[in-house]
Amino acid sequence: MSRPELQAPPEIYYGDSVAKKYTTNTRVQRIQAEMTNRALELLALPPDGAPSLLLDIGCGSGLSGEILDELGHIWVGMDVAPSMLEIALEREVEGDLFLHDIGQGFGFRPGTFDGAISISVIQWLLNAETSSPLSAPPARLSRFFRTLHALLRNPSRAVLQFYPSSDDQIALVTSAARKAGFGGGVVVDFPNSKKARKVFLCLMVGEQSMPKGKDGVEGEIADEEAADARFEKRRQRLKERKGKKRNIKDRDWIIKKKEKYRTKGKEGVPRDSKYTGRKRKAAF
Amino acid sequence: MVRLLTHNLLACHARNCTSNNFPLELRDVSVALREADYSEDFLRGFIPRLEWPALVQAAKQLGEDSLPEEPLDPATATEEQLKALHHVLLEVHIEEGSMVCPGCQHVYPISNGIPNMLLAEHELARS
Ligand SMILES: C[S@@+](CC[C@H](N)C(=O)[O-])C[C@H]1O[C@@H](n2cnc3c(N)ncnc32)[C@H](O)[C@@H]1O
């Protein structure tokens, strides 16, 4: 099979059925979780553990965002595929979700985010989808990196894991990022393993030193079982946390909160109805 | 699920829209309230990044009038003030409605909590 990004535009490729299969596949879940954790390591947020405001670029159905939730970070995610976002809604991730094409650039005030991650996304920016020069890959890359650089604080980082199809693509992406003002470059984990090799574009705003890639031998995902066990444990914790959450924002919680507003004399509190606190379905 | 924190960071980025593009005006919005984890450190660190008057105005529009007109001072803000700020920034979610650019009038519709930020081809910034 050829690479997904050569088959159809992302919002078509990630339609309802692929989005569902992708999200429920435990192997995908584990790999995305691993790469997200590694990206966070490379992001090197301040060690005090206070929540950061992060951007999840190409957040999809929330597999990467869930890890940010678990660490207590506050995040905004964007994706161009409605079916993926719909699943993210169903999975009740905590981040704000935006329907957005990252090749159009971001509209955030400058210097507002503590960092950005992107897991398995930006290879999609390397394909032309229309014949217009404004939508050609160089224009899209430049807009993407320029506005990303602007929204980040100084100092901070953006770590973008992606699947380049050649070294030329790595060079193209890196040079577009440099032109936008970023320092840094590519970190390759397990460069000698066909299976475990992972490319992270590690971009820096402000003076910083470059992290190193992990090398082949020790981590070689040989230890799949141990990794699976760790992953399962985390999922369990996350589930528990979610269960707890849901209780407080259920119908009773909403009605109680509204009651409080009413007694405080606030106007415009919606009346209670059979729809109160009901889960909404996404529709686009 | 546009929280007021996020709304406070958003500016219109359509082509040539570089001034009078903030804050996006909220129209016909409905909100949902959802509890969020409170972090004092995050709030104190985040206050300097806020456009305070825009936040107060958006909060009022959504019926939240607990914020003072003057920006909080991160060093001296009391717990009560920070709790109020936490609620406004992170627990009030815009579910439906739209955000409109005060300059170019581009409408970003919000449906099921998800704002549609897609621009038309002719609105793309030249890069
Ligand atoms: C392999 S999925 C990864 C999703 C998520 N980061 C994860 O780790 O599970 C790639 C995602 O990139 C999104 N994507 C591709 N091109 C995009 C674009 N131009 N703008 C926004 N999202 C895009 C796709 O819709 C898809 O959800």
Short mmCIF file of C-alpha atoms and ligand atoms in Angstrom, two decimals:
data_model
loop_
_atom_site.label_atom_id
_atom_site.label_comp_id
_atom_site.label_asym_id
_atom_site.label_seq_id
_atom_site.Cartn_x
_atom_site.Cartn_y
_atom_site.Cartn_z
CA MET A 1 0.00 0.00 0.00
CA SER A 2 1.27 3.46 -0.76
CA ARG A 3 1.62 6.02 2.02
CA PRO A 4 -1.69 7.45 3.29
CA GLU A 5 -0.76 11.00 2.32
CA LEU A 6 -0.46 9.91 -1.31
CA GLN A 7 -3.90 8.35 -1.38
CA ALA A 8 -6.30 11.20 -0.59
CA PRO A 9 -6.46 14.53 1.26
CA PRO A 10 -6.39 14.02 5.06
CA GLU A 11 -10.00 15.00 5.70
CA ILE A 12 -11.07 12.35 3.18
CA TYR A 13 -8.53 9.69 4.11
CA TYR A 14 -9.47 9.96 7.79
CA GLY A 15 -13.18 9.45 7.16
CA ASP A 16 -15.52 7.79 9.66
CA SER A 17 -14.35 4.25 9.19
CA VAL A 18 -10.57 4.82 9.04
CA ALA A 19 -10.84 7.24 11.99
CA LYS A 20 -12.59 4.59 14.05
CA LYS A 21 -10.20 1.80 13.08
CA TYR A 22 -7.20 4.02 13.74
CA THR A 23 -8.37 5.05 17.18
CA THR A 24 -9.42 1.63 18.45
CA ASN A 25 -6.33 -0.23 17.22
CA THR A 26 -4.31 -1.00 20.36
CA ARG A 27 -1.04 -1.13 18.44
CA VAL A 28 -1.65 2.36 17.06
CA GLN A 29 -2.64 3.53 20.54
CA ARG A 30 0.58 2.24 22.02
CA ILE A 31 2.86 3.63 19.33
CA GLN A 32 1.20 7.06 19.36
CA ALA A 33 1.46 7.10 23.17
CA GLU A 34 5.13 6.19 23.05
CA MET A 35 5.94 8.86 20.50
CA THR A 36 3.95 11.45 22.43
CA ASN A 37 5.88 10.65 25.58
CA ARG A 38 9.16 10.92 23.71
CA ALA A 39 8.07 14.23 22.17
CA LEU A 40 7.28 15.53 25.65
CA GLU A 41 10.69 14.45 26.83
CA LEU A 42 12.27 16.39 23.96
CA LEU A 43 10.02 19.36 24.69
CA ALA A 44 11.81 19.68 28.05
CA LEU A 45 9.16 21.70 29.85
CA PRO A 46 10.16 23.34 33.14
CA PRO A 47 10.73 20.62 35.74
CA ASP A 48 8.46 22.24 38.35
CA GLY A 49 5.54 20.20 37.01
CA ALA A 50 3.16 23.15 36.75
CA PRO A 51 0.71 22.75 33.85
CA SER A 52 1.78 24.30 30.56
CA LEU A 53 -0.32 25.61 27.70
CA LEU A 54 0.44 23.41 24.70
CA LEU A 55 -0.65 23.06 21.12
CA ASP A 56 -1.34 19.59 19.68
CA ILE A 57 -0.93 20.05 15.95
CA GLY A 58 -2.98 17.48 14.02
CA CYS A 59 -4.54 16.18 17.24
CA GLY A 60 -6.75 13.70 15.41
CA SER A 61 -8.95 11.61 17.70
CA GLY A 62 -7.01 12.63 20.80
CA LEU A 63 -4.53 9.76 21.25
CA SER A 64 -1.69 12.24 21.72
CA GLY A 65 -3.84 14.75 23.61
CA GLU A 66 -4.87 12.14 26.18
CA ILE A 67 -1.30 11.98 27.37
CA LEU A 68 -1.27 15.75 27.79
CA ASP A 69 -4.47 15.44 29.84
CA GLU A 70 -2.93 12.83 32.01
CA LEU A 71 -0.01 15.12 32.83
CA GLY A 72 -2.43 17.92 33.63
CA HIS A 73 -1.43 20.20 30.75
CA ILE A 74 -3.87 22.58 29.15
CA TRP A 75 -3.98 22.22 25.39
CA VAL A 76 -5.59 23.26 22.16
CA GLY A 77 -5.74 20.72 19.35
CA MET A 78 -6.34 21.24 15.67
CA ASP A 79 -7.18 18.85 12.93
CA VAL A 80 -8.59 19.05 9.44
CA ALA A 81 -10.52 15.77 9.59
CA PRO A 82 -14.02 16.16 11.09
CA SER A 83 -14.36 12.40 11.65
CA MET A 84 -11.23 12.36 13.80
CA LEU A 85 -12.43 15.36 15.84
CA GLU A 86 -15.80 13.72 16.32
CA ILE A 87 -14.12 10.74 17.95
CA ALA A 88 -12.00 13.06 20.09
CA LEU A 89 -15.27 14.62 21.32
CA GLU A 90 -16.71 11.21 22.11
CA ARG A 91 -13.58 10.29 24.01
CA GLU A 92 -14.03 13.43 26.09
CA VAL A 93 -10.50 14.77 25.85
CA GLU A 94 -10.01 17.95 27.83
CA GLY A 95 -8.36 20.09 25.19
CA ASP A 96 -10.16 22.59 22.98
CA LEU A 97 -10.63 21.13 19.51
CA PHE A 98 -10.43 23.21 16.34
CA LEU A 99 -11.31 22.27 12.80
CA HIS A 100 -8.33 23.73 11.04
CA ASP A 101 -5.89 23.17 8.20
CA ILE A 102 -2.44 23.83 9.61
CA GLY A 103 -1.13 24.69 6.14
CA GLN A 104 -3.24 27.84 6.38
CA GLY A 105 -1.24 29.06 9.37
CA PHE A 106 -2.35 29.74 12.95
CA GLY A 107 -4.26 32.71 14.31
CA PHE A 108 -2.97 32.99 17.87
CA ARG A 109 -1.57 36.07 19.55
CA PRO A 110 2.25 36.08 19.61
CA GLY A 111 4.19 34.52 22.47
CA THR A 112 1.26 32.80 24.13
CA PHE A 113 2.05 29.03 24.07
CA ASP A 114 4.60 27.19 26.22
CA GLY A 115 5.24 24.59 23.57
CA ALA A 116 3.80 22.51 20.74
CA ILE A 117 3.80 18.87 19.77
CA SER A 118 2.72 17.17 16.58
CA ILE A 119 2.62 13.40 16.26
CA SER A 120 2.59 11.78 12.79
CA VAL A 121 1.15 14.76 10.94
CA ILE A 122 3.42 17.08 9.00
CA GLN A 123 4.28 14.62 6.22
CA TRP A 124 0.80 15.58 5.05
CA LEU A 125 2.01 19.13 4.36
CA LEU A 126 4.39 17.91 1.69
CA ASN A 127 1.73 17.04 -0.86
CA ALA A 128 0.06 19.49 -3.19
CA GLU A 129 -3.69 19.34 -3.02
CA THR A 130 -4.63 22.05 -5.47
CA SER A 131 -2.82 23.72 -8.32
CA SER A 132 -2.94 27.16 -6.72
CA PRO A 133 0.51 28.44 -5.69
CA LEU A 134 -0.98 29.63 -2.37
CA SER A 135 -1.71 26.00 -1.60
CA ALA A 136 1.55 24.55 -2.87
CA PRO A 137 3.72 22.79 -0.26
CA PRO A 138 6.36 25.57 0.03
CA ALA A 139 3.69 28.19 0.73
CA ARG A 140 1.93 25.93 3.22
CA LEU A 141 5.14 25.00 5.04
CA SER A 142 6.25 28.60 5.25
CA ARG A 143 2.89 29.81 6.60
CA PHE A 144 2.79 26.93 9.07
CA PHE A 145 6.28 27.50 10.51
CA ARG A 146 6.09 31.29 10.50
CA THR A 147 2.84 31.41 12.48
CA LEU A 148 3.98 28.55 14.75
CA HIS A 149 7.17 30.42 15.58
CA ALA A 150 5.14 33.53 16.36
CA LEU A 151 2.70 31.91 18.78
CA LEU A 152 5.44 30.30 20.90
CA ARG A 153 7.07 31.97 23.88
CA ASN A 154 10.77 32.67 24.06
CA PRO A 155 12.35 30.35 25.08
CA SER A 156 10.30 27.31 24.14
CA ARG A 157 10.20 24.35 21.78
CA ALA A 158 8.05 22.58 19.24
CA VAL A 159 8.61 18.86 18.72
CA LEU A 160 7.13 17.39 15.57
CA GLN A 161 7.39 13.65 14.96
CA PHE A 162 6.79 12.84 11.31
CA TYR A 163 7.32 10.25 8.60
CA PRO A 164 9.56 11.69 5.87
CA SER A 165 9.72 9.58 2.74
CA SER A 166 13.27 10.68 1.95
CA ASP A 167 16.21 12.69 3.25
CA ASP A 168 15.22 15.40 0.79
CA GLN A 169 11.95 15.81 2.64
CA ILE A 170 13.81 16.17 5.92
CA ALA A 171 15.99 18.86 4.36
CA LEU A 172 12.98 20.66 2.87
CA VAL A 173 11.09 20.75 6.15
CA THR A 174 14.14 21.74 8.18
CA SER A 175 15.04 24.59 5.88
CA ALA A 176 11.46 25.92 5.92
CA ALA A 177 11.58 25.89 9.74
CA ARG A 178 14.93 27.71 9.79
CA LYS A 179 13.64 30.37 7.44
CA ALA A 180 10.79 30.98 9.86
CA GLY A 181 13.33 31.73 12.59
CA PHE A 182 13.54 28.39 14.39
CA GLY A 183 16.76 26.90 15.68
CA GLY A 184 17.25 23.20 16.24
CA GLY A 185 16.90 20.33 13.80
CA VAL A 186 16.16 16.68 13.50
CA VAL A 187 16.57 14.08 16.26
CA VAL A 188 16.51 10.49 15.04
CA ASP A 189 15.79 7.69 17.51
CA PHE A 190 17.02 4.19 16.65
CA PRO A 191 18.44 5.26 13.27
CA ASN A 192 19.61 1.75 12.46
CA SER A 193 16.34 -0.05 13.00
CA LYS A 194 13.88 -0.11 10.15
CA LYS A 195 11.01 -0.72 12.52
CA ALA A 196 11.83 1.48 15.47
CA ARG A 197 13.40 4.46 13.62
CA LYS A 198 11.60 7.66 14.50
CA VAL A 199 12.25 11.18 13.24
CA PHE A 200 11.54 14.15 15.51
CA LEU A 201 11.90 17.69 14.26
CA CYS A 202 12.99 19.46 17.41
CA LEU A 203 12.52 23.20 16.93
CA MET A 204 13.65 25.90 19.30
CA VAL A 205 12.69 29.47 19.89
CA GLY A 206 15.62 31.26 21.50
CA GLU A 207 19.14 29.96 22.27
CA GLN A 208 19.13 26.32 23.40
CA SER A 209 21.25 23.24 23.07
CA MET A 210 20.14 20.32 20.94
CA PRO A 211 19.00 17.03 22.53
CA LYS A 212 20.39 13.70 21.31
CA GLY A 213 18.63 10.76 19.69
CA LYS A 214 18.41 7.39 21.36
CA ASP A 215 20.52 4.82 19.68
CA GLY A 216 19.58 1.54 18.25
CA VAL A 217 20.32 -1.21 20.57
CA GLU A 218 18.79 -0.97 23.96
CA GLY A 219 15.32 0.44 23.30
CA GLU A 220 14.67 -1.45 20.08
CA ILE A 221 11.04 -2.05 21.18
CA ALA A 222 12.37 -5.57 21.78
CA ASP A 223 10.59 -5.23 25.02
CA GLU A 224 7.14 -4.99 23.52
CA GLU A 225 5.51 -6.79 26.38
CA ALA A 226 6.90 -4.50 29.02
CA ALA A 227 5.88 -1.52 26.92
CA ASP A 228 2.39 -2.94 26.58
CA ALA A 229 2.13 -3.47 30.32
CA ARG A 230 3.19 0.11 31.04
CA PHE A 231 0.74 1.33 28.48
CA GLU A 232 -2.12 -0.70 29.95
CA LYS A 233 -1.39 0.64 33.41
CA ARG A 234 -1.52 4.19 32.15
CA ARG A 235 -4.76 3.62 30.30
CA GLN A 236 -6.26 2.26 33.50
CA ARG A 237 -5.21 5.35 35.45
CA LEU A 238 -6.58 7.59 32.77
CA LYS A 239 -9.90 5.75 32.77
CA GLU A 240 -10.19 6.11 36.51
CA ARG A 241 -9.50 9.78 36.29
CA LYS A 242 -12.10 10.20 33.58
CA GLY A 243 -14.68 8.28 35.57
CA LYS A 244 -14.16 10.66 38.42
CA LYS A 245 -14.47 13.65 36.15
CA ARG A 246 -17.65 12.56 34.53
CA ASN A 247 -19.37 12.36 37.88
CA ILE A 248 -18.95 16.01 38.58
CA LYS A 249 -20.05 17.27 35.23
CA ASP A 250 -23.05 15.00 34.98
CA ARG A 251 -26.63 16.16 35.05
CA ASP A 252 -26.74 16.59 38.81
CA TRP A 253 -23.64 18.71 38.80
CA ILE A 254 -25.02 20.98 36.11
CA ILE A 255 -28.37 21.34 37.84
CA LYS A 256 -26.65 22.14 41.13
CA LYS A 257 -24.45 24.72 39.45
CA LYS A 258 -27.41 26.34 37.73
CA GLU A 259 -29.29 26.41 41.05
CA LYS A 260 -26.32 28.25 42.54
CA TYR A 261 -26.34 30.79 39.73
CA ARG A 262 -30.07 31.34 40.09
CA THR A 263 -29.86 31.91 43.83
CA LYS A 264 -27.07 34.38 43.18
CA GLY A 265 -29.62 36.21 41.04
CA LYS A 266 -27.87 35.65 37.72
CA GLU A 267 -29.99 36.14 34.64
CA GLY A 268 -30.11 33.95 31.58
CA VAL A 269 -29.38 30.64 33.28
CA PRO A 270 -30.85 28.03 30.92
CA ARG A 271 -33.86 26.18 32.29
CA ASP A 272 -33.49 22.53 33.21
CA SER A 273 -34.90 20.12 30.67
CA LYS A 274 -34.57 16.54 29.62
CA TYR A 275 -31.62 17.72 27.50
CA THR A 276 -29.68 19.08 30.46
CA GLY A 277 -26.30 17.41 30.75
CA ARG A 278 -27.08 15.10 27.86
CA LYS A 279 -24.14 14.08 25.77
CA ARG A 280 -24.02 15.84 22.46
CA LYS A 281 -23.29 14.22 19.19
CA ALA A 282 -20.95 15.96 16.85
CA ALA A 283 -22.26 17.04 13.49
CA PHE A 284 -20.51 19.05 10.85
CA MET B 1 -15.29 23.64 23.60
CA VAL B 2 -13.79 27.02 23.11
CA ARG B 3 -12.77 28.03 26.59
CA LEU B 4 -12.43 31.72 27.34
CA LEU B 5 -8.71 31.16 27.80
CA THR B 6 -8.48 30.07 24.18
CA HIS B 7 -10.78 32.82 22.97
CA ASN B 8 -8.45 35.31 24.63
CA LEU B 9 -5.55 34.04 22.50
CA LEU B 10 -7.32 33.98 19.15
CA ALA B 11 -6.92 36.67 16.53
CA CYS B 12 -8.18 36.62 12.96
CA HIS B 13 -5.48 35.55 10.52
CA ALA B 14 -7.18 36.03 7.19
CA ARG B 15 -5.11 37.77 4.53
CA ASN B 16 -4.32 41.42 5.29
CA CYS B 17 -6.13 41.20 8.58
CA THR B 18 -3.35 42.40 10.85
CA SER B 19 -4.96 45.15 12.87
CA ASN B 20 -8.37 45.35 14.53
CA ASN B 21 -8.45 41.54 14.42
CA PHE B 22 -8.82 40.95 18.18
CA PRO B 23 -10.85 39.99 20.15
CA LEU B 24 -13.15 37.96 17.96
CA GLU B 25 -16.68 39.05 18.71
CA LEU B 26 -18.91 36.37 20.23
CA ARG B 27 -22.32 36.04 18.59
CA ASP B 28 -25.35 33.96 19.56
CA VAL B 29 -23.28 31.78 21.82
CA SER B 30 -24.43 29.10 24.21
CA VAL B 31 -22.16 27.76 26.90
CA ALA B 32 -21.67 24.64 28.98
CA LEU B 33 -19.90 24.49 32.32
CA ARG B 34 -17.40 21.75 33.04
CA GLU B 35 -15.23 21.37 36.07
CA ALA B 36 -11.48 21.59 35.46
CA ASP B 37 -8.47 20.89 37.67
CA TYR B 38 -7.31 24.00 39.50
CA SER B 39 -3.66 25.00 39.37
CA GLU B 40 -2.57 28.11 41.18
CA ASP B 41 0.90 28.02 39.56
CA PHE B 42 -0.55 27.89 36.09
CA LEU B 43 -2.86 30.83 36.73
CA ARG B 44 -0.24 33.08 38.28
CA GLY B 45 2.09 32.32 35.38
CA PHE B 46 -0.58 32.89 32.80
CA ILE B 47 -1.99 36.24 33.95
CA PRO B 48 0.67 38.32 32.14
CA ARG B 49 -0.26 36.64 28.84
CA LEU B 50 -3.92 37.63 29.07
CA GLU B 51 -5.51 40.59 27.34
CA TRP B 52 -7.45 41.54 30.44
CA PRO B 53 -10.11 43.94 29.11
CA ALA B 54 -11.03 41.46 26.35
CA LEU B 55 -11.36 38.70 28.94
CA VAL B 56 -13.56 40.76 31.24
CA GLN B 57 -15.76 41.76 28.33
CA ALA B 58 -16.17 38.20 26.99
CA ALA B 59 -16.86 36.89 30.50
CA LYS B 60 -19.54 39.50 31.11
CA GLN B 61 -21.17 38.66 27.82
CA LEU B 62 -21.48 35.08 29.03
CA GLY B 63 -22.92 36.14 32.35
CA GLU B 64 -19.74 35.77 34.37
CA ASP B 65 -19.15 39.00 36.25
CA SER B 66 -16.73 37.91 38.95
CA LEU B 67 -13.58 39.46 37.44
CA PRO B 68 -12.35 42.92 38.47
CA GLU B 69 -11.92 45.56 35.75
CA GLU B 70 -8.27 45.98 36.66
CA PRO B 71 -5.92 43.10 35.76
CA LEU B 72 -4.98 40.83 38.66
CA ASP B 73 -1.42 41.11 39.88
CA PRO B 74 0.14 37.62 39.65
CA ALA B 75 2.15 38.21 42.81
CA THR B 76 -0.63 39.45 45.06
CA ALA B 77 -3.83 37.89 43.68
CA THR B 78 -5.79 36.14 46.44
CA GLU B 79 -6.97 32.56 46.27
CA GLU B 80 -10.54 33.74 45.88
CA GLN B 81 -9.58 35.90 42.90
CA LEU B 82 -7.60 33.09 41.33
CA LYS B 83 -10.51 30.65 41.77
CA ALA B 84 -12.80 33.09 39.99
CA LEU B 85 -10.25 33.48 37.21
CA HIS B 86 -9.88 29.69 36.96
CA HIS B 87 -13.61 29.29 36.52
CA VAL B 88 -13.84 31.96 33.82
CA LEU B 89 -10.78 30.79 31.88
CA LEU B 90 -11.17 27.03 32.03
CA GLU B 91 -14.67 25.96 33.06
CA VAL B 92 -16.85 28.00 30.74
CA HIS B 93 -17.02 26.35 27.32
CA ILE B 94 -18.61 27.92 24.29
CA GLU B 95 -20.59 25.18 22.57
CA GLU B 96 -22.52 26.92 19.80
CA GLY B 97 -22.52 30.29 18.09
CA SER B 98 -19.84 32.12 16.20
CA MET B 99 -16.77 34.29 16.51
CA VAL B 100 -16.58 37.26 14.17
CA CYS B 101 -13.52 39.29 13.26
CA PRO B 102 -14.10 42.95 14.19
CA GLY B 103 -11.99 44.03 11.19
CA CYS B 104 -12.72 41.84 8.17
CA GLN B 105 -16.00 40.37 9.48
CA HIS B 106 -14.91 36.82 8.78
CA VAL B 107 -17.29 34.49 10.64
CA TYR B 108 -15.82 31.46 12.42
CA PRO B 109 -18.82 29.28 13.25
CA ILE B 110 -18.79 27.07 16.37
CA SER B 111 -20.77 23.87 16.23
CA ASN B 112 -20.83 21.17 18.89
CA GLY B 113 -18.04 23.00 20.62
CA ILE B 114 -15.74 22.90 17.61
CA PRO B 115 -14.93 26.17 15.87
CA ASN B 116 -14.38 25.99 12.15
CA MET B 117 -11.21 27.98 11.51
CA LEU B 118 -10.87 27.10 7.83
CA LEU B 119 -10.25 30.00 5.50
CA ALA B 120 -11.26 30.20 1.86
CA GLU B 121 -8.48 30.17 -0.71
CA HIS B 122 -8.78 33.93 -1.33
CA GLU B 123 -8.40 34.61 2.40
CA LEU B 124 -5.03 32.84 2.73
CA ALA B 125 -2.10 34.97 3.71
CA ARG B 126 0.60 35.23 1.07
CA SER B 127 3.62 33.54 2.50
C1 LIG C 1 -1.72 9.70 12.07
S1 LIG C 1 -2.91 10.89 12.57
C2 LIG C 1 -2.23 11.42 14.14
C3 LIG C 1 -3.25 11.96 15.09
C4 LIG C 1 -2.76 12.19 16.51
N1 LIG C 1 -1.70 13.20 16.56
C5 LIG C 1 -2.30 10.89 17.13
O1 LIG C 1 -1.14 10.83 17.56
O2 LIG C 1 -3.07 9.95 17.16
C6 LIG C 1 -2.59 12.25 11.47
C7 LIG C 1 -3.58 13.39 11.63
O3 LIG C 1 -3.09 14.54 10.94
C8 LIG C 1 -4.19 15.25 10.45
N2 LIG C 1 -3.79 16.20 9.41
C9 LIG C 1 -3.22 15.92 8.22
N3 LIG C 1 -3.02 17.04 7.50
C10 LIG C 1 -3.50 18.07 8.27
C11 LIG C 1 -3.60 19.48 8.06
N4 LIG C 1 -3.19 20.05 6.94
N5 LIG C 1 -4.13 20.23 9.05
C12 LIG C 1 -4.57 19.65 10.20
N6 LIG C 1 -4.51 18.32 10.44
C13 LIG C 1 -3.97 17.54 9.49
C14 LIG C 1 -5.10 14.15 9.97
O4 LIG C 1 -6.43 14.59 9.79
C15 LIG C 1 -4.94 13.11 11.07
O5 LIG C 1 -5.91 13.25 12.06
#
